[in-house]
Amino acid sequence: MADGSEVALRDLAEYLADDMAACNRAIVERMDSPVALIPQLAAHLVAAGGKRLRPLLTLASARLCGYQPDATHQRHVALAACVEFIHTATLLHDDVVDESSLRRGMASANAVFGNKASVLVGDFLFARSFQLMTDDGSLKVMNILSSASATIAEGEVLQMSTQNDLSTQIDQYLEVIHGKTAALFAAACRVGAVVADRGEAEERALESYGTNLGMAFQLVDDALDYAADQARLGKTVGDDFREGKITLPVLAAYAAGSEEDRAFWQRVIEESEQKPEDLDHALRLIEQTGAIRITLERATEYADAAREALSIFPPGRLRQMLQDTASYTVNRLR
């Protein structure tokens, strides 16, 4: 049975079904190439599925702002495809950097096609995204999306610099997840207001909604790595642990742990000396210290802020669905 969180996102997707179908067609069309490996790898990515949350946010934001497309003007659709290309390109590169073997429960592209192909097709998708921005013709849109692309890269580099470092401050960790996740959520939402030609207040409100939604989403994602089974999560449980990633569950467990517990975390995270049984022990420590609860509380604060950011828009079904989507991000962990 679908829980309330899944229903919220499904309702949004169904409400925007025609727009999303047009977006999917644009994605498939722009993934085409005479170089055979590119559409092959693209088909693998499409088969892996995914919620397409980021392009949904662009479509929803445009509609919330009253954007009225016609047969020849579908800016929100093209830019939603652009957002998805940026996101997919970063996933391809991330899986290579992280040496991930699974993506959404399937073999990752790098596991099937190799690292070189994944990196180069990621570059191709970034190039396609910039073609879509250029086709749109708005310097403001290009500035928003290109700035987000740069911020994503900065977030990934910052995450690499904090890896295996338990002295990382929570503010640094939050800066990482703002860069790697929330920045694109924010841009995806803000361009919806731009194509609808709305004012600065609506732009900033949607940017705030996207930022806070993205922060909540990534916090919960980091918690799920220590709180969900592999089938539900769609990636190998404990990936962050094995890679020595510094996330809030680890920082919270380390801060609340005994001297013996802290020595354990230093060995497995900072020194990267891990035994087969260490993940189970880490999961027990995460549970004992309430680290998941602490992470969930922080995520809930961001989700509440996301819902509040939409208050400048008049009440309506679409506003409610976007607010419910904020709840969805947190409910994945409940």
XYZ file of C-alpha atoms in Angstrom:
334
model
C 0.000 0.000 0.000
C 1.282 3.458 -0.860
C 1.852 5.700 2.138
C 0.827 9.337 2.317
C 4.220 10.475 1.126
C 4.033 8.440 -2.083
C 0.470 9.593 -2.685
C 1.522 13.259 -2.450
C 4.165 12.890 -5.127
C 1.951 10.691 -7.310
C -0.816 13.302 -7.157
C 1.591 16.006 -8.320
C 2.818 13.817 -11.187
C -0.761 12.990 -12.235
C -1.818 16.651 -12.074
C 1.064 17.544 -14.402
C 0.842 14.375 -16.516
C 0.544 16.131 -19.891
C 3.437 18.493 -19.143
C 5.544 15.608 -17.826
C 4.824 13.498 -20.910
C 5.991 16.402 -23.079
C 9.088 16.747 -20.899
C 9.873 13.031 -21.234
C 9.568 13.300 -25.027
C 11.975 16.236 -24.993
C 14.414 14.267 -22.853
C 14.376 11.249 -25.182
C 14.700 13.471 -28.262
C 17.670 15.386 -26.851
C 19.392 12.206 -25.679
C 19.533 10.975 -29.267
C 22.901 10.940 -30.989
C 24.545 9.246 -33.984
C 27.177 8.009 -31.527
C 25.534 4.726 -30.559
C 26.856 4.480 -27.010
C 25.116 7.729 -25.988
C 21.502 6.615 -26.625
C 22.367 3.142 -25.259
C 23.557 4.575 -21.971
C 20.666 7.043 -21.979
C 18.192 4.185 -22.411
C 19.758 2.493 -19.379
C 19.204 5.648 -17.339
C 15.590 5.965 -18.466
C 14.945 2.300 -17.618
C 16.270 2.901 -14.109
C 13.286 5.182 -13.553
C 13.337 7.760 -10.797
C 10.733 10.205 -9.595
C 11.809 13.042 -11.922
C 11.170 15.314 -8.966
C 13.316 18.204 -10.170
C 11.657 18.649 -13.577
C 8.288 18.195 -11.871
C 9.179 21.159 -9.664
C 9.916 23.335 -12.697
C 6.613 22.397 -14.321
C 4.667 22.875 -11.084
C 6.299 26.227 -10.312
C 5.496 27.576 -13.763
C 1.876 26.472 -13.473
C 1.614 27.852 -9.939
C 2.693 31.207 -11.353
C 0.018 31.061 -14.038
C 2.215 30.177 -17.027
C 0.012 29.436 -20.043
C 1.858 27.540 -22.790
C 0.558 27.121 -26.315
C 1.392 24.765 -29.177
C 4.587 26.616 -30.068
C 5.687 27.940 -26.674
C 6.551 25.255 -24.127
C 9.366 26.962 -22.255
C 8.556 25.241 -18.971
C 8.818 21.815 -20.646
C 12.184 22.514 -22.286
C 13.615 23.938 -19.067
C 12.291 21.005 -17.046
C 14.207 18.732 -19.439
C 17.240 20.964 -18.980
C 17.023 20.577 -15.200
C 16.808 16.799 -15.551
C 19.879 16.743 -17.805
C 21.896 18.713 -15.247
C 20.758 16.334 -12.519
C 21.468 13.185 -14.543
C 24.896 14.430 -15.585
C 25.852 14.976 -11.957
C 24.590 11.478 -11.057
C 26.758 9.927 -13.755
C 29.809 11.763 -12.482
C 28.976 11.105 -8.819
C 28.671 7.352 -9.338
C 32.117 7.303 -10.910
C 33.640 9.361 -8.090
C 31.884 7.260 -5.428
C 32.542 3.977 -7.271
C 28.850 3.133 -6.827
C 27.562 -0.113 -8.294
C 23.838 0.556 -7.858
C 21.557 3.404 -8.844
C 17.828 3.174 -7.973
C 18.132 -0.551 -7.427
C 19.732 -1.248 -10.817
C 23.347 -1.561 -11.852
C 24.742 1.959 -12.192
C 25.803 3.195 -15.618
C 29.476 3.077 -14.691
C 29.093 -0.548 -13.572
C 27.572 -1.479 -16.948
C 29.368 0.796 -19.394
C 32.533 1.736 -17.493
C 33.804 4.924 -15.931
C 35.047 6.581 -19.109
C 31.719 6.258 -20.903
C 29.806 7.519 -17.854
C 31.967 10.616 -17.491
C 31.803 11.457 -21.190
C 28.043 10.920 -21.484
C 27.675 13.088 -18.378
C 29.602 15.772 -20.244
C 27.269 15.293 -23.227
C 24.214 15.810 -21.009
C 25.696 18.972 -19.513
C 26.258 20.227 -23.072
C 22.661 19.396 -23.978
C 21.435 21.306 -20.938
C 23.283 24.402 -22.058
C 21.858 24.034 -25.566
C 18.375 24.042 -24.025
C 19.208 27.162 -22.014
C 20.478 28.875 -25.148
C 17.379 27.852 -27.097
C 15.233 29.406 -24.371
C 16.981 32.712 -24.991
C 16.647 34.203 -21.503
C 19.882 35.414 -19.958
C 18.174 35.340 -16.575
C 17.279 31.655 -16.959
C 20.787 30.889 -18.148
C 22.271 32.719 -15.175
C 20.074 30.805 -12.697
C 20.754 27.351 -14.148
C 24.437 27.855 -14.970
C 25.046 29.253 -11.472
C 23.315 26.203 -10.004
C 25.535 23.927 -12.117
C 28.651 25.632 -10.764
C 27.329 25.420 -7.193
C 26.678 21.679 -7.592
C 30.295 21.142 -8.640
C 31.508 23.227 -5.688
C 29.329 21.170 -3.336
C 30.783 17.913 -4.631
C 34.352 19.190 -4.261
C 33.585 20.443 -0.741
C 32.136 17.040 0.134
C 35.334 15.406 -1.092
C 37.387 17.724 1.113
C 35.327 16.833 4.220
C 35.368 13.097 3.523
C 36.800 11.002 6.369
C 37.017 14.107 8.601
C 35.024 13.812 11.821
C 36.029 17.327 12.843
C 33.697 18.631 10.118
C 31.240 21.132 11.594
C 27.509 20.768 10.990
C 27.505 24.126 9.175
C 30.093 22.743 6.747
C 27.983 19.647 6.197
C 24.910 21.802 5.530
C 26.944 23.825 3.040
C 27.813 20.586 1.242
C 24.214 19.457 0.902
C 23.104 22.929 -0.132
C 25.596 22.762 -2.975
C 25.125 19.184 -4.109
C 21.316 19.046 -3.820
C 19.415 22.147 -2.702
C 20.898 24.532 -5.288
C 19.352 22.649 -8.210
C 16.001 22.296 -6.404
C 16.041 26.080 -5.902
C 16.933 26.819 -9.524
C 14.349 24.334 -10.822
C 11.631 26.180 -8.910
C 12.799 29.726 -9.586
C 12.899 29.373 -13.381
C 9.204 28.477 -13.236
C 8.470 31.982 -11.976
C 10.784 33.495 -14.597
C 9.062 31.849 -17.570
C 5.712 32.998 -16.156
C 7.094 36.545 -16.008
C 6.296 36.947 -12.336
C 7.984 39.421 -10.004
C 10.918 39.177 -7.650
C 8.728 38.190 -4.688
C 7.401 35.081 -6.433
C 10.862 34.192 -7.728
C 12.357 34.416 -4.244
C 9.476 32.514 -2.673
C 9.918 29.611 -5.076
C 13.687 29.733 -4.697
C 13.226 29.509 -0.913
C 10.759 26.651 -1.316
C 13.209 24.744 -3.522
C 16.196 25.400 -1.269
C 14.432 24.212 1.868
C 12.869 21.254 0.070
C 16.289 20.215 -1.237
C 17.882 20.489 2.196
C 15.149 18.327 3.730
C 15.409 15.837 0.867
C 19.180 15.358 1.236
C 19.064 15.146 5.033
C 16.535 12.335 4.760
C 18.553 10.667 1.999
C 21.602 10.679 4.271
C 19.549 9.222 7.119
C 18.108 6.510 4.870
C 21.617 5.218 4.227
C 21.613 4.073 7.870
C 17.902 3.358 8.272
C 16.516 1.527 5.238
C 16.921 -1.794 3.526
C 18.539 -2.003 0.102
C 15.327 -2.890 -1.764
C 13.547 0.190 -0.414
C 16.442 2.591 -0.828
C 17.518 1.645 -4.346
C 21.191 1.725 -3.481
C 23.500 -0.361 -1.372
C 22.791 0.371 2.292
C 25.890 1.695 4.009
C 27.427 3.219 0.879
C 28.062 6.505 2.710
C 29.592 4.561 5.602
C 31.955 2.600 3.355
C 32.990 5.735 1.485
C 33.703 7.629 4.702
C 31.171 10.351 3.880
C 30.485 12.840 6.633
C 26.734 13.118 7.108
C 24.566 14.335 9.967
C 23.756 10.825 11.287
C 27.479 10.148 11.664
C 28.266 13.548 13.176
C 25.378 13.184 15.652
C 26.367 9.646 16.642
C 30.012 10.654 17.016
C 29.150 13.688 19.180
C 26.889 11.641 21.467
C 29.086 8.559 21.661
C 31.271 7.256 24.466
C 35.051 7.328 24.244
C 34.935 3.769 22.921
C 32.282 4.703 20.366
C 34.291 7.674 19.159
C 37.360 5.479 18.754
C 35.237 3.175 16.583
C 34.103 6.043 14.360
C 37.654 7.338 14.067
C 38.860 3.911 12.927
C 36.134 3.244 10.378
C 35.647 6.789 9.035
C 38.915 8.673 9.473
C 41.307 5.751 9.094
C 39.093 3.807 6.657
C 39.850 0.575 8.482
C 36.583 -1.341 8.178
C 35.762 -4.948 8.986
C 32.734 -6.827 7.595
C 30.876 -6.529 10.898
C 31.507 -2.782 11.323
C 28.443 -1.625 9.396
C 26.104 -3.504 11.743
C 27.871 -1.954 14.737
C 27.604 1.506 13.152
C 23.870 0.978 12.631
C 23.478 0.059 16.307
C 25.354 3.186 17.412
C 23.283 5.347 15.080
C 20.134 3.920 16.666
C 21.354 4.116 20.265
C 22.372 7.769 20.017
C 19.147 8.923 18.333
C 21.109 10.166 15.332
C 18.258 9.423 12.918
C 15.813 11.340 15.115
C 18.195 14.315 15.238
C 18.535 14.258 11.446
C 14.784 13.951 10.987
C 14.146 16.917 13.285
C 16.486 19.083 11.208
C 14.845 17.872 7.986
C 11.402 18.667 9.399
C 12.486 22.261 10.084
C 13.487 22.667 6.444
C 10.275 21.028 5.204
C 8.218 23.410 7.374
C 10.140 26.369 5.928
C 9.477 25.103 2.408
C 5.740 24.940 3.042
C 5.742 28.415 4.598
C 7.592 29.894 1.608
C 4.560 29.178 -0.592
C 2.230 31.214 1.605
C 2.504 34.236 -0.709
C 0.606 32.277 -3.364
C -3.195 32.035 -3.132
C -4.562 28.764 -1.748
C -5.267 26.151 -4.379
C -4.779 22.544 -5.322
C -1.307 22.983 -6.835
C 0.014 24.978 -3.886
C -1.302 22.277 -1.560
C 0.350 19.514 -3.580
C 3.690 21.319 -3.471
C 3.327 21.731 0.287
C 2.438 18.039 0.568
C 5.573 17.261 -1.442
C 7.596 18.942 1.305
C 5.933 16.601 3.782
C 6.764 13.700 1.465
C 10.474 14.330 1.758
C 10.355 13.822 5.512
C 7.814 10.994 5.512
C 10.173 8.793 3.505
C 11.949 8.190 6.804
C 8.922 7.551 8.991
